[in-house]
Amino acid sequence: MHARLGVPKQDKRVSNENGETFQHITVMLNEAVQALVQNPDGFYVDGTFGRGGHSALVLEQLSDKGRLMAIDKDLEAIAHAGKRFADEPRFDIAHGSFAQLGEFVTERGFFEKVDGVLLDLGVSSPQLDDPMRGFSFQHDGPLDMRMDTTQGESAAQWLSHASEAEIADVIFTYGEDKFGRRMAKAIVKEREIAPIETTARLAKIISEANPSWEKGKHPATRAFQAIRIHVNRELEDLERCLDRALDSLKVGGRLVIISFHSLEDRIVKRFIRKYVKGDEHLPRGIPFTQDMLDQRLKAEGKMSKASTAEVEENPRSRSAVMRVATKLK
């Protein structure tokens, strides 16, 4: 018998591979799992395991027949899952991007049989708070920013060779920062003096190039976010994942997505709208039935946001937006 959803006490302290602990609070935990799990005997995918907050509650809702597959790029997340769910036969985790969701699901024999896919697109607190990961300017550390440190270029490596125009485009497009060109020019100038290899140095360069500091926001916030999105191919992977998730779901399966950035939410919103609306290329003037529209998704209500109480407890949840859709065909 699956457990009823309550308000479980979250495990807010997690450790990295060096034994250092960081606070982590799962955003919109109950709302997401309640929307996701409709069949306790089903097969579910947590495409962004993080530190397992959503996964743990999903498992509480499943029967002995239910199963949960998680995915994460981060080797520290994989290690954490191995320890936290070592004795849980209904759970397994794949190392990789959620863009590979279709591949992972097919390997397990559940293509077109998935009951629900959950994506929490936020960067986990341990990643942000650990100086050695290079995601944040709050503490100095190596300028890495990769979620999967086993592949791809680090932020430092990319900044060492990217053209001024490319850097400016990334900061403007992904960070929505109108001073991207000034920042890019400063980065290229400074890297000629010495390689930019630490978060503190990059933050200083960007801050000094930013002529208009926003109240209550570090002047390097948008640029750091933009570089992280680029280094990890976050938006490209999201677009690929959405297509594969829809194909992998069974009819009646749920897609639950929590976004934290306007660019992410825009991609999710357009994707759901596209398949709710159906085929837009039918010839004008020709009668057609609703079935001919090939509508593949039904939106479950409007988008929802974190409650006031949750935002007070966890300020990082302030920008969270959750969208839910059900597969029709």
XYZ file of C-alpha atoms in Angstrom:
329
model
C 0.000 0.000 0.000
C 1.534 3.337 -0.977
C 1.950 6.084 1.595
C -0.237 9.151 1.684
C 1.366 12.448 0.812
C 2.118 14.493 3.854
C 4.739 17.060 4.660
C 7.815 14.938 5.313
C 10.710 16.375 7.217
C 13.368 17.023 4.645
C 16.952 15.889 5.033
C 18.485 19.318 4.596
C 22.123 18.295 5.136
C 23.992 16.431 2.415
C 27.658 15.629 2.037
C 30.064 15.749 -0.889
C 32.814 13.251 -1.620
C 35.147 15.093 0.761
C 32.727 14.747 3.665
C 31.764 18.440 3.629
C 28.089 19.092 4.350
C 25.753 21.531 2.619
C 22.125 22.479 3.112
C 19.703 21.264 0.453
C 15.934 21.787 0.444
C 13.884 20.180 -2.333
C 11.625 22.727 -4.033
C 7.860 22.104 -4.394
C 8.361 18.586 -3.084
C 4.806 17.575 -2.225
C 3.160 19.415 -5.117
C 5.415 17.789 -7.707
C 5.093 14.233 -6.395
C 1.338 14.551 -5.936
C 1.002 15.632 -9.569
C 3.374 12.919 -10.779
C 2.301 9.674 -9.100
C -1.113 8.554 -10.334
C -0.421 4.812 -10.370
C 1.450 3.311 -7.385
C 2.352 0.229 -9.450
C 3.897 2.288 -12.246
C 7.343 3.073 -13.619
C 8.572 6.615 -13.012
C 11.590 8.692 -14.016
C 13.246 11.380 -11.897
C 15.307 13.030 -14.615
C 17.194 15.294 -12.217
C 18.024 13.292 -9.096
C 20.070 16.001 -7.343
C 20.183 14.766 -3.765
C 17.094 12.590 -3.976
C 14.410 14.672 -2.287
C 11.776 14.056 -4.939
C 12.926 10.458 -5.485
C 12.520 9.598 -1.808
C 8.934 10.834 -1.706
C 8.068 9.143 -5.010
C 9.263 5.829 -3.565
C 7.018 6.384 -0.539
C 4.036 6.565 -2.909
C 4.886 3.400 -4.839
C 3.768 -0.136 -4.093
C 6.110 -3.107 -4.115
C 5.441 -3.382 -7.852
C 6.363 0.230 -8.603
C 9.764 1.293 -9.899
C 11.742 4.510 -10.106
C 14.668 5.288 -12.388
C 16.688 8.430 -11.683
C 19.168 10.255 -13.910
C 21.937 12.701 -13.052
C 25.049 14.129 -14.701
C 26.810 14.709 -11.392
C 29.006 11.882 -10.089
C 28.522 13.160 -6.533
C 24.767 12.759 -6.993
C 25.297 9.225 -8.302
C 27.423 8.387 -5.247
C 24.830 9.901 -2.920
C 22.089 7.819 -4.547
C 24.162 4.673 -4.122
C 24.392 5.289 -0.392
C 20.894 6.631 0.243
C 19.027 3.943 -1.701
C 21.479 1.055 -1.443
C 18.804 -1.269 -0.028
C 15.950 -0.096 -2.285
C 15.236 -2.735 -4.998
C 12.654 -0.530 -6.723
C 15.245 2.156 -7.494
C 18.160 2.525 -9.882
C 20.079 5.505 -11.268
C 21.776 6.234 -14.592
C 24.768 8.517 -15.007
C 24.230 10.941 -17.853
C 22.058 13.755 -19.148
C 18.272 13.651 -19.071
C 18.574 14.204 -22.814
C 19.401 10.463 -22.871
C 16.104 9.615 -21.141
C 14.756 7.670 -24.104
C 17.901 5.555 -24.277
C 17.869 4.784 -20.543
C 14.172 3.929 -20.548
C 14.522 1.676 -23.606
C 17.411 -0.215 -21.981
C 15.067 -1.074 -19.100
C 12.255 -2.179 -21.380
C 9.853 0.663 -20.511
C 9.701 2.727 -23.704
C 6.103 3.976 -24.132
C 5.338 2.430 -20.708
C 6.501 5.226 -18.384
C 3.840 6.465 -15.963
C 5.507 9.771 -15.184
C 8.589 11.920 -15.757
C 9.724 14.554 -13.271
C 12.271 17.265 -14.115
C 13.522 19.718 -11.487
C 15.672 22.086 -13.540
C 17.303 23.904 -10.641
C 20.979 23.557 -9.770
C 21.243 21.680 -6.476
C 22.391 23.565 -3.394
C 25.486 21.354 -2.891
C 26.631 22.302 -6.382
C 26.061 26.009 -5.789
C 27.514 26.075 -2.292
C 30.624 23.948 -2.864
C 33.479 26.319 -3.880
C 35.298 23.464 -5.617
C 32.511 23.145 -8.202
C 32.960 26.703 -9.452
C 29.272 27.547 -9.861
C 29.164 30.493 -7.489
C 31.019 33.737 -6.867
C 30.166 33.674 -3.150
C 33.350 31.747 -2.347
C 36.539 31.558 -4.386
C 37.274 28.286 -6.140
C 38.350 26.756 -9.453
C 36.270 27.998 -12.388
C 34.706 24.714 -13.490
C 30.863 24.889 -13.557
C 30.440 21.463 -15.182
C 27.686 19.300 -13.740
C 29.433 16.266 -15.243
C 33.132 16.714 -14.510
C 34.016 13.638 -16.596
C 33.440 15.346 -19.921
C 33.297 18.631 -21.773
C 35.088 21.918 -21.249
C 35.156 23.707 -17.928
C 34.159 27.381 -17.824
C 37.833 28.313 -17.492
C 38.761 26.299 -20.581
C 35.936 27.792 -22.639
C 36.752 31.361 -21.598
C 40.399 30.800 -22.525
C 39.632 30.495 -26.232
C 36.089 31.699 -26.973
C 35.861 34.805 -29.126
C 34.701 38.088 -27.671
C 31.567 37.917 -29.816
C 30.721 34.389 -28.607
C 31.173 35.307 -24.936
C 29.033 38.413 -25.400
C 26.306 36.409 -27.135
C 26.216 33.801 -24.357
C 25.972 36.421 -21.586
C 23.298 38.392 -23.442
C 21.236 35.377 -24.574
C 21.410 33.097 -21.529
C 21.954 35.740 -18.858
C 19.693 38.358 -20.457
C 22.333 40.901 -19.446
C 22.443 44.001 -21.645
C 26.067 44.628 -20.685
C 27.283 41.360 -22.174
C 29.523 43.075 -24.712
C 31.299 45.140 -22.083
C 31.807 42.057 -19.932
C 33.105 39.997 -22.849
C 35.548 42.733 -23.824
C 36.873 42.873 -20.254
C 37.225 39.070 -20.089
C 39.245 38.935 -23.332
C 41.463 41.808 -22.184
C 42.155 40.231 -18.798
C 42.839 36.730 -20.117
C 45.681 38.179 -22.198
C 47.310 39.266 -18.945
C 46.758 35.939 -17.148
C 44.398 32.939 -17.503
C 41.045 33.342 -15.758
C 40.929 30.225 -13.598
C 39.026 31.148 -10.426
C 35.500 32.268 -9.656
C 36.702 35.265 -7.649
C 38.760 36.650 -10.527
C 35.964 36.209 -13.053
C 33.447 37.807 -10.678
C 35.760 40.796 -10.187
C 36.281 41.272 -13.930
C 32.553 41.087 -14.663
C 31.575 43.301 -11.737
C 33.985 46.034 -12.777
C 32.641 45.860 -16.345
C 29.024 46.188 -15.169
C 28.135 49.909 -14.985
C 24.684 49.397 -13.486
C 24.478 47.239 -10.368
C 20.992 45.990 -9.471
C 19.934 46.486 -5.883
C 20.121 43.238 -3.927
C 21.813 41.322 -6.771
C 25.513 40.658 -7.280
C 26.643 42.289 -10.560
C 28.058 38.977 -11.820
C 24.886 36.945 -11.187
C 23.496 36.958 -14.717
C 26.853 36.335 -16.396
C 27.704 33.395 -14.124
C 24.288 31.885 -14.803
C 24.753 32.340 -18.547
C 28.187 30.714 -18.615
C 26.892 27.775 -16.555
C 23.960 27.256 -18.930
C 26.320 27.322 -21.912
C 28.978 25.036 -20.454
C 26.368 22.414 -19.550
C 24.242 22.794 -22.704
C 21.253 23.074 -20.394
C 18.689 24.460 -22.821
C 19.680 22.152 -25.682
C 19.463 19.146 -23.360
C 16.061 20.288 -22.090
C 14.637 20.478 -25.610
C 15.945 16.997 -26.431
C 14.657 15.618 -23.128
C 11.116 16.914 -23.623
C 10.772 15.142 -26.962
C 12.128 11.884 -25.550
C 9.998 12.124 -22.419
C 6.803 12.518 -24.437
C 7.668 9.541 -26.615
C 8.591 7.425 -23.575
C 5.381 8.092 -21.633
C 2.432 5.759 -21.915
C -1.004 7.187 -22.668
C -2.173 8.785 -19.425
C 1.397 9.297 -18.209
C 2.333 12.563 -16.512
C 5.032 15.116 -17.302
C 5.923 17.344 -14.333
C 8.515 20.094 -14.790
C 9.856 22.665 -12.324
C 11.739 25.568 -13.923
C 13.741 28.323 -12.258
C 14.752 30.449 -15.244
C 12.540 32.294 -17.719
C 14.336 30.736 -20.694
C 13.711 27.217 -19.356
C 10.076 27.910 -18.586
C 9.575 29.425 -22.023
C 10.813 26.203 -23.655
C 8.557 24.067 -21.430
C 5.526 26.314 -21.954
C 5.930 26.295 -25.741
C 6.431 22.531 -25.807
C 3.251 21.831 -23.832
C 1.268 24.394 -25.820
C 2.440 22.858 -29.116
C 1.123 19.394 -28.265
C -2.009 20.662 -26.516
C -2.942 22.636 -29.626
C -2.071 19.889 -32.082
C -1.458 20.055 -35.821
C -1.469 23.644 -37.122
C -0.860 22.680 -40.751
C -4.230 21.255 -41.741
C -5.531 22.829 -44.993
C -7.927 25.737 -44.499
C -11.547 25.267 -45.451
C -11.491 21.493 -45.051
C -13.673 20.067 -42.250
C -11.750 18.062 -39.664
C -12.456 16.253 -36.427
C -10.762 16.892 -33.092
C -8.867 13.629 -33.478
C -7.271 14.873 -36.686
C -5.493 17.637 -34.750
C -3.153 15.013 -33.270
C -3.267 16.569 -29.801
C -0.781 14.591 -27.721
C -0.890 16.468 -24.406
C -3.449 17.861 -21.995
C -2.290 20.663 -19.695
C -3.240 19.969 -16.085
C -4.330 23.394 -14.914
C -2.176 26.494 -15.084
C 1.402 26.829 -13.932
C 1.907 26.928 -10.162
C 4.526 28.533 -7.930
C 6.021 27.841 -4.522
C 3.887 28.868 -1.566
C 4.664 31.926 0.534
C 5.660 29.652 3.417
C 8.086 27.703 1.228
C 9.675 30.879 -0.138
C 10.184 32.140 3.405
C 11.928 28.895 4.362
C 13.862 28.531 1.113
C 14.393 31.801 -0.833
C 15.773 29.839 -3.810
C 12.239 28.570 -4.458
C 11.014 32.095 -5.243
C 11.505 31.752 -8.994
C 10.211 28.167 -9.256
C 7.415 27.513 -11.773
C 5.779 24.071 -12.091
C 3.898 22.891 -15.171
C 2.064 19.560 -15.500
C 0.733 17.761 -18.566
C -0.801 14.357 -19.337
C -0.087 12.349 -22.498
C -3.198 11.773 -24.607
C -1.783 9.728 -27.490
